[in-house]
Tab-separated table of N, CA, C and O in Angstrom:
chain	number	residue	atom	x	y	z
A	1	MET	N	-62.203	48.581	50.827
A	1	MET	CA	-61.757	49.317	49.542
A	1	MET	C	-63.529	49.078	48.127
A	1	MET	O	-64.103	47.920	48.379
A	2	ASP	N	-63.436	50.005	47.751
A	2	ASP	CA	-64.905	50.262	47.047
A	2	ASP	C	-64.331	49.844	45.171
A	2	ASP	O	-63.342	50.034	44.729
A	3	TYR	N	-65.005	50.160	44.431
A	3	TYR	CA	-66.042	49.720	43.604
A	3	TYR	C	-64.796	50.781	42.568
A	3	TYR	O	-64.532	50.066	41.494
A	4	PHE	N	-64.623	51.996	43.299
A	4	PHE	CA	-64.028	52.660	42.398
A	4	PHE	C	-62.041	52.954	41.897
A	4	PHE	O	-62.093	52.668	41.561
A	5	GLU	N	-62.123	52.529	43.633
A	5	GLU	CA	-61.049	51.281	43.133
A	5	GLU	C	-60.622	50.898	42.651
A	5	GLU	O	-59.390	50.621	42.025
A	6	ILE	N	-61.357	49.979	42.826
A	6	ILE	CA	-61.182	48.233	41.668
A	6	ILE	C	-60.778	48.663	41.108
A	6	ILE	O	-59.763	48.538	40.169
A	7	ILE	N	-61.286	49.409	39.806
A	7	ILE	CA	-61.474	50.028	38.183
A	7	ILE	C	-60.555	50.686	38.521
A	7	ILE	O	-59.595	50.439	36.900
A	8	GLY	N	-60.133	51.585	38.910
A	8	GLY	CA	-59.012	52.622	38.669
A	8	GLY	C	-56.803	51.560	39.323
A	8	GLY	O	-56.449	51.906	38.494
A	9	TYR	N	-57.580	50.445	39.512
A	9	TYR	CA	-56.515	49.780	39.548
A	9	TYR	C	-56.428	48.392	39.180
A	9	TYR	O	-54.963	49.171	37.629
A	10	ILE	N	-57.587	48.129	38.000
A	10	ILE	CA	-57.684	47.329	36.668
A	10	ILE	C	-57.043	48.577	35.376
A	10	ILE	O	-56.530	47.990	34.606
A	11	SER	N	-57.783	49.570	35.629
A	11	SER	CA	-57.677	51.234	34.563
A	11	SER	C	-56.249	50.956	34.002
A	11	SER	O	-55.524	50.957	33.079
A	12	GLY	N	-55.062	51.343	35.139
A	12	GLY	CA	-53.975	50.722	35.333
A	12	GLY	C	-53.399	50.494	34.832
A	12	GLY	O	-51.938	50.226	33.687
A	13	ALA	N	-53.708	49.132	35.605
A	13	ALA	CA	-53.343	47.433	35.127
A	13	ALA	C	-53.129	47.656	33.680
A	13	ALA	O	-52.349	47.024	33.052
A	14	MET	N	-54.206	48.150	33.205
A	14	MET	CA	-54.743	47.632	31.192
A	14	MET	C	-53.603	48.497	30.457
A	14	MET	O	-53.149	48.081	29.856
A	15	ALA	N	-53.319	50.097	31.381
A	15	ALA	CA	-52.837	50.917	30.416
A	15	ALA	C	-50.915	50.912	30.292
A	15	ALA	O	-50.472	50.804	29.448
A	16	ILE	N	-50.934	50.343	31.280
A	16	ILE	CA	-49.406	49.382	31.624
A	16	ILE	C	-49.302	48.071	30.233
A	16	ILE	O	-48.359	48.166	29.718
A	17	VAL	N	-50.431	47.796	30.318
A	17	VAL	CA	-50.281	46.416	28.679
A	17	VAL	C	-50.535	46.833	27.780
A	17	VAL	O	-49.746	46.438	26.914
A	18	GLY	N	-51.097	47.589	28.073
A	18	GLY	CA	-51.051	48.696	26.550
A	18	GLY	C	-49.667	49.173	26.154
A	18	GLY	O	-49.210	49.807	25.119
A	19	VAL	N	-49.092	49.580	27.123
A	19	VAL	CA	-47.567	50.314	26.948
A	19	VAL	C	-46.147	49.134	26.441
A	19	VAL	O	-46.152	49.208	25.252
A	20	VAL	N	-46.988	47.567	27.140
A	20	VAL	CA	-45.959	47.272	26.603
A	20	VAL	C	-46.496	46.201	24.785
A	20	VAL	O	-46.224	46.542	24.136
A	21	LEU	N	-48.038	46.282	24.643
A	21	LEU	CA	-48.141	45.943	23.189
A	21	LEU	C	-47.736	47.224	21.917
A	21	LEU	O	-47.495	46.794	20.997
A	22	ASN	N	-47.793	48.487	22.507
A	22	ASN	CA	-47.109	49.106	22.062
A	22	ASN	C	-45.360	49.002	21.302
A	22	ASN	O	-44.435	49.411	20.328
A	23	ASN	N	-44.845	48.222	22.997
A	23	ASN	CA	-43.703	48.163	22.375
A	23	ASN	C	-43.496	47.380	21.971
A	23	ASN	O	-42.289	47.318	20.472
A	24	TYR	N	-44.587	46.437	21.319
A	24	TYR	CA	-44.214	45.074	20.388
A	24	TYR	C	-44.838	46.330	19.600
A	24	TYR	O	-44.880	44.898	17.939
A	25	ARG	N	-45.725	46.941	19.171
A	25	ARG	CA	-46.294	47.684	17.932
A	25	ARG	C	-47.759	47.078	17.531
A	25	ARG	O	-46.958	47.168	15.717
A	26	LEU	N	-48.246	46.412	18.439
A	26	LEU	CA	-49.528	45.795	19.185
A	26	LEU	C	-50.756	46.851	19.446
A	26	LEU	O	-50.444	47.659	19.138
A	27	ARG	N	-51.403	46.261	17.448
A	27	ARG	CA	-52.911	47.931	17.962
A	27	ARG	C	-52.939	47.553	18.406
A	27	ARG	O	-54.290	48.211	19.147
A	28	ALA	N	-53.551	46.059	18.808
A	28	ALA	CA	-54.339	45.763	20.006
A	28	ALA	C	-53.622	46.782	21.139
A	28	ALA	O	-54.993	47.460	22.287
A	29	CYS	N	-53.265	47.725	21.520
A	29	CYS	CA	-52.653	48.550	22.395
A	29	CYS	C	-53.621	49.752	23.111
A	29	CYS	O	-54.134	50.121	23.919
A	30	PHE	N	-54.453	50.581	21.291
A	30	PHE	CA	-55.496	51.471	21.295
A	30	PHE	C	-56.541	51.150	21.942
A	30	PHE	O	-56.841	51.634	23.121
A	31	LEU	N	-56.701	49.325	21.512
A	31	LEU	CA	-58.039	49.261	22.412
A	31	LEU	C	-58.349	49.738	24.243
A	31	LEU	O	-58.534	49.078	25.037
A	32	LEU	N	-57.573	48.371	24.507
A	32	LEU	CA	-56.844	48.597	26.086
A	32	LEU	C	-56.830	50.265	26.649
A	32	LEU	O	-57.385	50.380	27.515
A	33	TRP	N	-56.655	51.219	26.058
A	33	TRP	CA	-56.057	52.748	25.627
A	33	TRP	C	-57.525	52.912	26.387
A	33	TRP	O	-57.958	54.292	27.369
A	34	LEU	N	-58.344	52.727	25.346
A	34	LEU	CA	-59.789	53.226	24.931
A	34	LEU	C	-60.706	52.938	26.460
A	34	LEU	O	-60.908	54.339	27.125
A	35	VAL	N	-60.505	51.316	26.725
A	35	VAL	CA	-61.088	51.078	27.708
A	35	VAL	C	-60.521	52.253	28.568
A	35	VAL	O	-61.654	52.281	29.606
A	36	SER	N	-58.618	52.016	28.991
A	36	SER	CA	-58.661	52.580	30.195
A	36	SER	C	-59.090	54.042	30.424
A	36	SER	O	-58.759	53.785	31.233
A	37	ASN	N	-58.715	54.862	29.705
A	37	ASN	CA	-58.757	56.394	29.441
A	37	ASN	C	-60.957	56.132	30.032
A	37	ASN	O	-60.740	57.525	31.410
A	38	ALA	N	-61.202	55.162	29.082
A	38	ALA	CA	-62.684	56.155	29.745
A	38	ALA	C	-62.657	55.295	30.727
A	38	ALA	O	-63.562	56.526	32.161
A	39	ALA	N	-61.883	54.015	31.543
A	39	ALA	CA	-63.272	53.684	32.422
A	39	ALA	C	-61.862	54.587	33.921
A	39	ALA	O	-62.769	55.817	34.765
A	40	SER	N	-61.014	55.351	33.374
A	40	SER	CA	-60.536	56.625	34.138
A	40	SER	C	-61.439	58.047	34.677
A	40	SER	O	-60.874	58.681	35.310
A	41	ALA	N	-61.838	57.517	33.022
A	41	ALA	CA	-62.368	59.380	33.218
A	41	ALA	C	-63.301	58.824	33.786
A	41	ALA	O	-64.168	60.227	34.986
A	42	ILE	N	-64.518	58.488	34.010
A	42	ILE	CA	-65.545	58.197	34.678
A	42	ILE	C	-65.368	58.858	36.628
A	42	ILE	O	-65.644	58.755	37.434
A	43	ILE	N	-63.903	57.762	36.404
A	43	ILE	CA	-63.300	57.663	38.192
A	43	ILE	C	-62.951	59.159	38.348
A	43	ILE	O	-63.737	59.699	39.951
A	44	HIS	N	-62.025	60.474	37.953
A	44	HIS	CA	-62.186	61.149	37.780
A	44	HIS	C	-63.606	62.405	37.668
A	44	HIS	O	-63.286	63.273	38.185
A	45	ALA	N	-64.414	61.872	37.250
A	45	ALA	CA	-65.600	62.664	37.106
A	45	ALA	C	-66.754	63.012	38.517
A	45	ALA	O	-66.473	63.091	38.524
A	46	HIS	N	-66.568	60.972	38.925
A	46	HIS	CA	-66.708	61.425	39.726
A	46	HIS	C	-66.797	61.492	41.338
A	46	HIS	O	-66.791	62.028	41.961
A	47	GLY	N	-64.953	62.006	41.194
A	47	GLY	CA	-64.624	62.633	42.044
A	47	GLY	C	-64.385	64.192	42.095
A	47	GLY	O	-63.924	64.905	42.582
A	48	GLY	N	-64.833	65.313	40.843
A	48	GLY	CA	-64.889	65.783	40.399
A	48	GLY	C	-63.488	66.456	40.774
A	48	GLY	O	-62.739	67.813	41.128
A	49	ILE	N	-62.246	65.582	39.778
A	49	ILE	CA	-60.929	66.319	39.261
A	49	ILE	C	-60.907	65.860	38.278
A	49	ILE	O	-61.007	65.137	37.358
A	50	TRP	N	-61.614	67.608	37.934
A	50	TRP	CA	-61.490	67.878	35.979
A	50	TRP	C	-59.809	68.178	35.500
A	50	TRP	O	-60.625	67.914	33.955
A	51	SER	N	-59.038	68.731	35.788
A	51	SER	CA	-57.740	68.165	35.434
A	51	SER	C	-57.555	67.300	34.917
A	51	SER	O	-57.180	67.025	33.677
A	52	LEU	N	-58.007	65.803	35.480
A	52	LEU	CA	-57.649	65.659	35.300
A	52	LEU	C	-58.105	64.055	33.911
A	52	LEU	O	-58.475	63.324	33.321
A	53	LEU	N	-59.387	64.634	34.454
A	53	LEU	CA	-60.675	63.781	33.500
A	53	LEU	C	-60.941	64.446	32.049
A	53	LEU	O	-60.173	63.480	31.073
A	54	TRP	N	-60.689	65.732	32.183
A	54	TRP	CA	-59.670	66.106	31.073
A	54	TRP	C	-58.655	65.586	30.038
A	54	TRP	O	-58.593	65.514	29.222
A	55	ARG	N	-57.459	65.160	30.575
A	55	ARG	CA	-55.966	64.690	30.836
A	55	ARG	C	-57.030	62.869	29.921
A	55	ARG	O	-56.101	62.549	28.780
A	56	ASP	N	-57.869	62.899	30.288
A	56	ASP	CA	-58.183	60.900	29.479
A	56	ASP	C	-59.086	61.053	28.905
A	56	ASP	O	-59.004	60.608	28.082
A	57	VAL	N	-60.332	62.069	28.227
A	57	VAL	CA	-60.783	62.460	27.189
A	57	VAL	C	-59.949	63.054	26.038
A	57	VAL	O	-59.266	62.510	24.881
A	58	VAL	N	-58.675	63.499	25.980
A	58	VAL	CA	-57.435	63.984	25.908
A	58	VAL	C	-56.610	62.540	25.053
A	58	VAL	O	-56.718	62.287	24.113
A	59	PHE	N	-55.651	61.766	25.735
A	59	PHE	CA	-55.807	60.140	25.537
A	59	PHE	C	-56.722	59.331	25.105
A	59	PHE	O	-56.614	59.142	23.831
A	60	PHE	N	-58.026	59.824	25.294
A	60	PHE	CA	-59.064	58.959	25.046
A	60	PHE	C	-59.233	59.051	23.217
A	60	PHE	O	-58.963	58.664	22.491
A	61	VAL	N	-59.345	60.868	22.631
A	61	VAL	CA	-59.092	61.288	21.718
A	61	VAL	C	-58.023	60.729	20.346
A	61	VAL	O	-57.854	59.884	19.433
A	62	LEU	N	-56.624	60.583	21.814
A	62	LEU	CA	-55.619	60.351	20.750
A	62	LEU	C	-55.856	58.634	21.043
A	62	LEU	O	-54.911	57.694	19.121
A	63	ALA	N	-56.035	57.549	21.206
A	63	ALA	CA	-56.233	56.417	21.772
A	63	ALA	C	-57.215	55.783	20.198
A	63	ALA	O	-57.146	55.293	19.390
A	64	PHE	N	-58.147	56.482	20.334
A	64	PHE	CA	-59.109	56.792	19.566
A	64	PHE	C	-58.160	56.834	17.399
A	64	PHE	O	-57.932	56.258	16.458
A	65	HIS	N	-57.531	57.969	17.774
A	65	HIS	CA	-56.994	58.328	16.241
A	65	HIS	C	-55.934	57.390	16.457
A	65	HIS	O	-55.436	56.898	14.669
A	66	GLY	N	-54.954	56.509	16.905
A	66	GLY	CA	-54.228	55.896	16.715
A	66	GLY	C	-54.798	54.624	16.215
A	66	GLY	O	-54.649	53.844	15.022
A	67	TRP	N	-55.923	54.270	17.140
A	67	TRP	CA	-56.832	52.904	16.253
A	67	TRP	C	-56.493	53.089	14.856
A	67	TRP	O	-56.375	51.719	13.773
A	68	PHE	N	-57.319	53.951	14.288
A	68	PHE	CA	-57.809	53.864	12.450
A	68	PHE	C	-56.295	54.382	12.098
A	68	PHE	O	-56.515	53.437	11.164
A	69	THR	N	-55.588	55.222	13.197
A	69	THR	CA	-54.344	55.086	12.055
A	69	THR	C	-53.325	54.412	11.402
A	69	THR	O	-52.744	53.625	10.575
A	70	TRP	N	-53.115	53.611	12.782
A	70	TRP	CA	-52.448	52.244	12.912
A	70	TRP	C	-53.857	50.824	11.444
A	70	TRP	O	-52.707	50.647	11.304
A	71	GLY	N	-54.448	51.379	11.617
A	71	GLY	CA	-55.775	50.639	10.608
A	71	GLY	C	-55.270	50.481	9.520
A	71	GLY	O	-55.433	49.725	8.281
A	72	ARG	N	-54.996	51.808	9.599
A	72	ARG	CA	-55.282	52.027	7.867
A	72	ARG	C	-54.001	51.969	7.095
A	72	ARG	O	-53.824	51.648	5.520
A	73	ASN	N	-52.177	52.208	7.705
A	73	ASN	CA	-51.395	52.319	7.605
A	73	ASN	C	-51.052	50.579	7.240
A	73	ASN	O	-50.076	50.812	6.677
A	74	ASN	N	-51.679	49.832	8.757
A	74	ASN	CA	-51.211	48.614	8.689
A	74	ASN	C	-51.804	47.407	8.373
A	74	ASN	O	-51.909	46.214	8.698
A	75	GLY	N	-52.627	47.753	6.996
A	75	GLY	CA	-53.649	46.403	6.551
A	75	GLY	C	-54.684	45.996	8.121
A	75	GLY	O	-54.738	45.104	8.150
């Protein structure tokens, strides 16, 4: 098992925990998604999987937007 595979497993686990936190309406979900999407983007860029890299970038931007939107609306 190489480092990219390990990072992929950790990234996936973080994304799942982020969904659980989102189900409880906890703002920390966005922090996990920011890290998870950044890690996935690195993996997909390294592998030359450009369509998934594009998806990771979009999800990263959405998580960033969510972090600031929830912070502004929920104090």
